[in-house]
Amino acid sequence: MSTTAFDLDVWVKESRQEPFKFTVAGHLFEMPAAGELDKSVLTSVNIDAPSARDIETLLKAGLGDAWPAFDAIPIPLAALGELFRQWQRHEGVPLGESRASADS
C-alpha cells in the first residue's frame, strides 16, 4: 500500500496545455485550454448542455481581462458557437467530460 499522497498540484502543472489562440477583426486573443478554467465557473453554467448565456460566461472566464476588447467586436452568434466548439476541440475533450472517462 502506498503512503504517498496524490499531489493534485503536480498533476495540474503536468497536464497544462498550450493556450487556445484565435483572431477576429485583426486582433489576436488567447485563452487557456477549456478544461483549465477554475472550478468556480461550475456554479454558474450548465456544462453538459450549455446555453448561450453559459457560453458567454465561459468565454468571459477564458478571456479574462481581454473580454472587454473581444466584447466590443461585432460577431455573429453562429461564429460564437463555432469559436466555442473550436476551443473545446483544442483540448480534444468537450467540456463536462474527463480525459479519463471510459468509453461506453
mmCIF file with all atom_site columns, C-alpha atoms in Angstrom:
data_model
loop_
_atom_site.group_PDB
_atom_site.id
_atom_site.type_symbol
_atom_site.label_atom_id
_atom_site.label_alt_id
_atom_site.label_comp_id
_atom_site.label_asym_id
_atom_site.label_entity_id
_atom_site.label_seq_id
_atom_site.pdbx_PDB_ins_code
_atom_site.Cartn_x
_atom_site.Cartn_y
_atom_site.Cartn_z
_atom_site.occupancy
_atom_site.B_iso_or_equiv
_atom_site.pdbx_formal_charge
_atom_site.auth_seq_id
_atom_site.auth_comp_id
_atom_site.auth_asym_id
_atom_site.auth_atom_id
_atom_site.pdbx_PDB_model_num
ATOM 1   C CA . MET A 1 1   ? 0.000   0.000  0.000   1.00 0.00 ? 1   MET A CA 1
ATOM 2   C CA . SER A 1 2   ? 1.394   3.393  -0.980  1.00 0.00 ? 2   SER A CA 1
ATOM 3   C CA . THR A 1 3   ? 1.813   6.004  1.723   1.00 0.00 ? 3   THR A CA 1
ATOM 4   C CA . THR A 1 4   ? 2.454   8.759  -0.807  1.00 0.00 ? 4   THR A CA 1
ATOM 5   C CA . ALA A 1 5   ? -0.461  11.138 -1.259  1.00 0.00 ? 5   ALA A CA 1
ATOM 6   C CA . PHE A 1 6   ? -1.673  12.014 -4.745  1.00 0.00 ? 6   PHE A CA 1
ATOM 7   C CA . ASP A 1 7   ? -0.351  15.518 -5.457  1.00 0.00 ? 7   ASP A CA 1
ATOM 8   C CA . LEU A 1 8   ? -3.031  17.359 -7.411  1.00 0.00 ? 8   LEU A CA 1
ATOM 9   C CA . ASP A 1 9   ? -0.761  20.403 -7.810  1.00 0.00 ? 9   ASP A CA 1
ATOM 10  C CA . VAL A 1 10  ? 1.761   18.290 -9.694  1.00 0.00 ? 10  VAL A CA 1
ATOM 11  C CA . TRP A 1 11  ? -0.976  16.778 -11.867 1.00 0.00 ? 11  TRP A CA 1
ATOM 12  C CA . VAL A 1 12  ? -2.323  20.237 -12.786 1.00 0.00 ? 12  VAL A CA 1
ATOM 13  C CA . LYS A 1 13  ? 1.156   21.508 -13.639 1.00 0.00 ? 13  LYS A CA 1
ATOM 14  C CA . GLU A 1 14  ? 1.996   18.451 -15.759 1.00 0.00 ? 14  GLU A CA 1
ATOM 15  C CA . SER A 1 15  ? -1.332  18.433 -17.625 1.00 0.00 ? 15  SER A CA 1
ATOM 16  C CA . ARG A 1 16  ? -1.206  22.086 -18.729 1.00 0.00 ? 16  ARG A CA 1
ATOM 17  C CA . GLN A 1 17  ? -1.801  22.542 -22.432 1.00 0.00 ? 17  GLN A CA 1
ATOM 18  C CA . GLU A 1 18  ? -0.887  25.235 -24.881 1.00 0.00 ? 18  GLU A CA 1
ATOM 19  C CA . PRO A 1 19  ? -3.294  28.183 -24.781 1.00 0.00 ? 19  PRO A CA 1
ATOM 20  C CA . PHE A 1 20  ? -6.024  28.362 -27.420 1.00 0.00 ? 20  PHE A CA 1
ATOM 21  C CA . LYS A 1 21  ? -5.320  31.277 -29.773 1.00 0.00 ? 21  LYS A CA 1
ATOM 22  C CA . PHE A 1 22  ? -7.687  32.831 -32.275 1.00 0.00 ? 22  PHE A CA 1
ATOM 23  C CA . THR A 1 23  ? -8.034  36.012 -34.270 1.00 0.00 ? 23  THR A CA 1
ATOM 24  C CA . VAL A 1 24  ? -11.046 38.158 -35.024 1.00 0.00 ? 24  VAL A CA 1
ATOM 25  C CA . ALA A 1 25  ? -11.207 41.615 -36.595 1.00 0.00 ? 25  ALA A CA 1
ATOM 26  C CA . GLY A 1 26  ? -7.407  41.676 -36.760 1.00 0.00 ? 26  GLY A CA 1
ATOM 27  C CA . HIS A 1 27  ? -6.973  41.068 -33.005 1.00 0.00 ? 27  HIS A CA 1
ATOM 28  C CA . LEU A 1 28  ? -5.198  38.067 -31.512 1.00 0.00 ? 28  LEU A CA 1
ATOM 29  C CA . PHE A 1 29  ? -6.849  36.555 -28.436 1.00 0.00 ? 29  PHE A CA 1
ATOM 30  C CA . GLU A 1 30  ? -5.643  33.783 -26.173 1.00 0.00 ? 30  GLU A CA 1
ATOM 31  C CA . MET A 1 31  ? -7.484  31.576 -23.701 1.00 0.00 ? 31  MET A CA 1
ATOM 32  C CA . PRO A 1 32  ? -6.352  28.676 -21.539 1.00 0.00 ? 32  PRO A CA 1
ATOM 33  C CA . ALA A 1 33  ? -7.441  25.223 -22.636 1.00 0.00 ? 33  ALA A CA 1
ATOM 34  C CA . ALA A 1 34  ? -11.138 24.949 -21.707 1.00 0.00 ? 34  ALA A CA 1
ATOM 35  C CA . GLY A 1 35  ? -10.505 22.293 -19.068 1.00 0.00 ? 35  GLY A CA 1
ATOM 36  C CA . GLU A 1 36  ? -8.106  24.604 -17.250 1.00 0.00 ? 36  GLU A CA 1
ATOM 37  C CA . LEU A 1 37  ? -10.780 27.111 -16.211 1.00 0.00 ? 37  LEU A CA 1
ATOM 38  C CA . ASP A 1 38  ? -11.218 27.403 -12.471 1.00 0.00 ? 38  ASP A CA 1
ATOM 39  C CA . LYS A 1 39  ? -13.865 25.193 -10.879 1.00 0.00 ? 39  LYS A CA 1
ATOM 40  C CA . SER A 1 40  ? -15.746 28.318 -9.755  1.00 0.00 ? 40  SER A CA 1
ATOM 41  C CA . VAL A 1 41  ? -17.405 28.518 -13.208 1.00 0.00 ? 41  VAL A CA 1
ATOM 42  C CA . LEU A 1 42  ? -19.298 25.313 -12.417 1.00 0.00 ? 42  LEU A CA 1
ATOM 43  C CA . THR A 1 43  ? -21.648 27.225 -10.101 1.00 0.00 ? 43  THR A CA 1
ATOM 44  C CA . SER A 1 44  ? -22.858 29.485 -12.900 1.00 0.00 ? 44  SER A CA 1
ATOM 45  C CA . VAL A 1 45  ? -23.034 27.265 -16.010 1.00 0.00 ? 45  VAL A CA 1
ATOM 46  C CA . ASN A 1 46  ? -24.502 24.005 -17.243 1.00 0.00 ? 46  ASN A CA 1
ATOM 47  C CA . ILE A 1 47  ? -21.500 22.465 -18.969 1.00 0.00 ? 47  ILE A CA 1
ATOM 48  C CA . ASP A 1 48  ? -23.414 19.359 -20.066 1.00 0.00 ? 48  ASP A CA 1
ATOM 49  C CA . ALA A 1 49  ? -25.798 21.391 -22.235 1.00 0.00 ? 49  ALA A CA 1
ATOM 50  C CA . PRO A 1 50  ? -24.540 24.999 -22.282 1.00 0.00 ? 50  PRO A CA 1
ATOM 51  C CA . SER A 1 51  ? -26.993 27.758 -23.141 1.00 0.00 ? 51  SER A CA 1
ATOM 52  C CA . ALA A 1 52  ? -25.988 30.946 -24.953 1.00 0.00 ? 52  ALA A CA 1
ATOM 53  C CA . ARG A 1 53  ? -25.587 32.613 -21.534 1.00 0.00 ? 53  ARG A CA 1
ATOM 54  C CA . ASP A 1 54  ? -23.405 29.717 -20.334 1.00 0.00 ? 54  ASP A CA 1
ATOM 55  C CA . ILE A 1 55  ? -21.175 30.028 -23.402 1.00 0.00 ? 55  ILE A CA 1
ATOM 56  C CA . GLU A 1 56  ? -20.807 33.757 -22.769 1.00 0.00 ? 56  GLU A CA 1
ATOM 57  C CA . THR A 1 57  ? -19.890 33.077 -19.124 1.00 0.00 ? 57  THR A CA 1
ATOM 58  C CA . LEU A 1 58  ? -17.274 30.508 -20.158 1.00 0.00 ? 58  LEU A CA 1
ATOM 59  C CA . LEU A 1 59  ? -15.804 32.804 -22.830 1.00 0.00 ? 59  LEU A CA 1
ATOM 60  C CA . LYS A 1 60  ? -15.615 35.656 -20.291 1.00 0.00 ? 60  LYS A CA 1
ATOM 61  C CA . ALA A 1 61  ? -13.798 33.353 -17.884 1.00 0.00 ? 61  ALA A CA 1
ATOM 62  C CA . GLY A 1 62  ? -11.413 32.210 -20.597 1.00 0.00 ? 62  GLY A CA 1
ATOM 63  C CA . LEU A 1 63  ? -10.674 35.647 -21.978 1.00 0.00 ? 63  LEU A CA 1
ATOM 64  C CA . GLY A 1 64  ? -10.311 37.316 -18.584 1.00 0.00 ? 64  GLY A CA 1
ATOM 65  C CA . ASP A 1 65  ? -9.030  40.882 -18.961 1.00 0.00 ? 65  ASP A CA 1
ATOM 66  C CA . ALA A 1 66  ? -9.304  40.616 -22.773 1.00 0.00 ? 66  ALA A CA 1
ATOM 67  C CA . TRP A 1 67  ? -13.104 40.178 -22.572 1.00 0.00 ? 67  TRP A CA 1
ATOM 68  C CA . PRO A 1 68  ? -13.964 43.918 -22.990 1.00 0.00 ? 68  PRO A CA 1
ATOM 69  C CA . ALA A 1 69  ? -11.906 44.149 -26.207 1.00 0.00 ? 69  ALA A CA 1
ATOM 70  C CA . PHE A 1 70  ? -13.469 40.943 -27.528 1.00 0.00 ? 70  PHE A CA 1
ATOM 71  C CA . ASP A 1 71  ? -16.978 42.014 -26.475 1.00 0.00 ? 71  ASP A CA 1
ATOM 72  C CA . ALA A 1 72  ? -16.614 45.301 -28.381 1.00 0.00 ? 72  ALA A CA 1
ATOM 73  C CA . ILE A 1 73  ? -16.232 43.420 -31.696 1.00 0.00 ? 73  ILE A CA 1
ATOM 74  C CA . PRO A 1 74  ? -19.485 42.603 -33.533 1.00 0.00 ? 74  PRO A CA 1
ATOM 75  C CA . ILE A 1 75  ? -19.577 38.826 -34.031 1.00 0.00 ? 75  ILE A CA 1
ATOM 76  C CA . PRO A 1 76  ? -22.481 36.725 -35.384 1.00 0.00 ? 76  PRO A CA 1
ATOM 77  C CA . LEU A 1 77  ? -23.967 34.214 -32.936 1.00 0.00 ? 77  LEU A CA 1
ATOM 78  C CA . ALA A 1 78  ? -23.128 31.320 -35.242 1.00 0.00 ? 78  ALA A CA 1
ATOM 79  C CA . ALA A 1 79  ? -19.484 32.398 -35.158 1.00 0.00 ? 79  ALA A CA 1
ATOM 80  C CA . LEU A 1 80  ? -19.524 32.418 -31.345 1.00 0.00 ? 80  LEU A CA 1
ATOM 81  C CA . GLY A 1 81  ? -20.849 28.876 -31.372 1.00 0.00 ? 81  GLY A CA 1
ATOM 82  C CA . GLU A 1 82  ? -18.041 27.811 -33.703 1.00 0.00 ? 82  GLU A CA 1
ATOM 83  C CA . LEU A 1 83  ? -15.454 29.599 -31.546 1.00 0.00 ? 83  LEU A CA 1
ATOM 84  C CA . PHE A 1 84  ? -16.743 27.687 -28.529 1.00 0.00 ? 84  PHE A CA 1
ATOM 85  C CA . ARG A 1 85  ? -16.558 24.352 -30.422 1.00 0.00 ? 85  ARG A CA 1
ATOM 86  C CA . GLN A 1 86  ? -13.013 25.081 -31.613 1.00 0.00 ? 86  GLN A CA 1
ATOM 87  C CA . TRP A 1 87  ? -11.968 25.993 -28.078 1.00 0.00 ? 87  TRP A CA 1
ATOM 88  C CA . GLN A 1 88  ? -13.297 22.645 -26.835 1.00 0.00 ? 88  GLN A CA 1
ATOM 89  C CA . ARG A 1 89  ? -11.708 20.812 -29.765 1.00 0.00 ? 89  ARG A CA 1
ATOM 90  C CA . HIS A 1 90  ? -8.357  22.426 -28.926 1.00 0.00 ? 90  HIS A CA 1
ATOM 91  C CA . GLU A 1 91  ? -8.300  20.363 -25.762 1.00 0.00 ? 91  GLU A CA 1
ATOM 92  C CA . GLY A 1 92  ? -9.568  17.268 -27.518 1.00 0.00 ? 92  GLY A CA 1
ATOM 93  C CA . VAL A 1 93  ? -12.323 16.691 -24.976 1.00 0.00 ? 93  VAL A CA 1
ATOM 94  C CA . PRO A 1 94  ? -15.674 18.511 -24.776 1.00 0.00 ? 94  PRO A CA 1
ATOM 95  C CA . LEU A 1 95  ? -16.359 20.454 -21.587 1.00 0.00 ? 95  LEU A CA 1
ATOM 96  C CA . GLY A 1 96  ? -18.023 18.268 -18.986 1.00 0.00 ? 96  GLY A CA 1
ATOM 97  C CA . GLU A 1 97  ? -16.083 15.154 -19.997 1.00 0.00 ? 97  GLU A CA 1
ATOM 98  C CA . SER A 1 98  ? -12.956 13.950 -18.297 1.00 0.00 ? 98  SER A CA 1
ATOM 99  C CA . ARG A 1 99  ? -9.861  12.819 -20.167 1.00 0.00 ? 99  ARG A CA 1
ATOM 100 C CA . ALA A 1 100 ? -10.121 9.713  -18.022 1.00 0.00 ? 100 ALA A CA 1
ATOM 101 C CA . SER A 1 101 ? -13.718 8.930  -18.990 1.00 0.00 ? 101 SER A CA 1
ATOM 102 C CA . ALA A 1 102 ? -14.201 5.386  -20.171 1.00 0.00 ? 102 ALA A CA 1
ATOM 103 C CA . ASP A 1 103 ? -15.939 4.779  -23.485 1.00 0.00 ? 103 ASP A CA 1
ATOM 104 C CA . SER A 1 104 ? -19.469 3.445  -23.191 1.00 0.00 ? 104 SER A CA 1
#
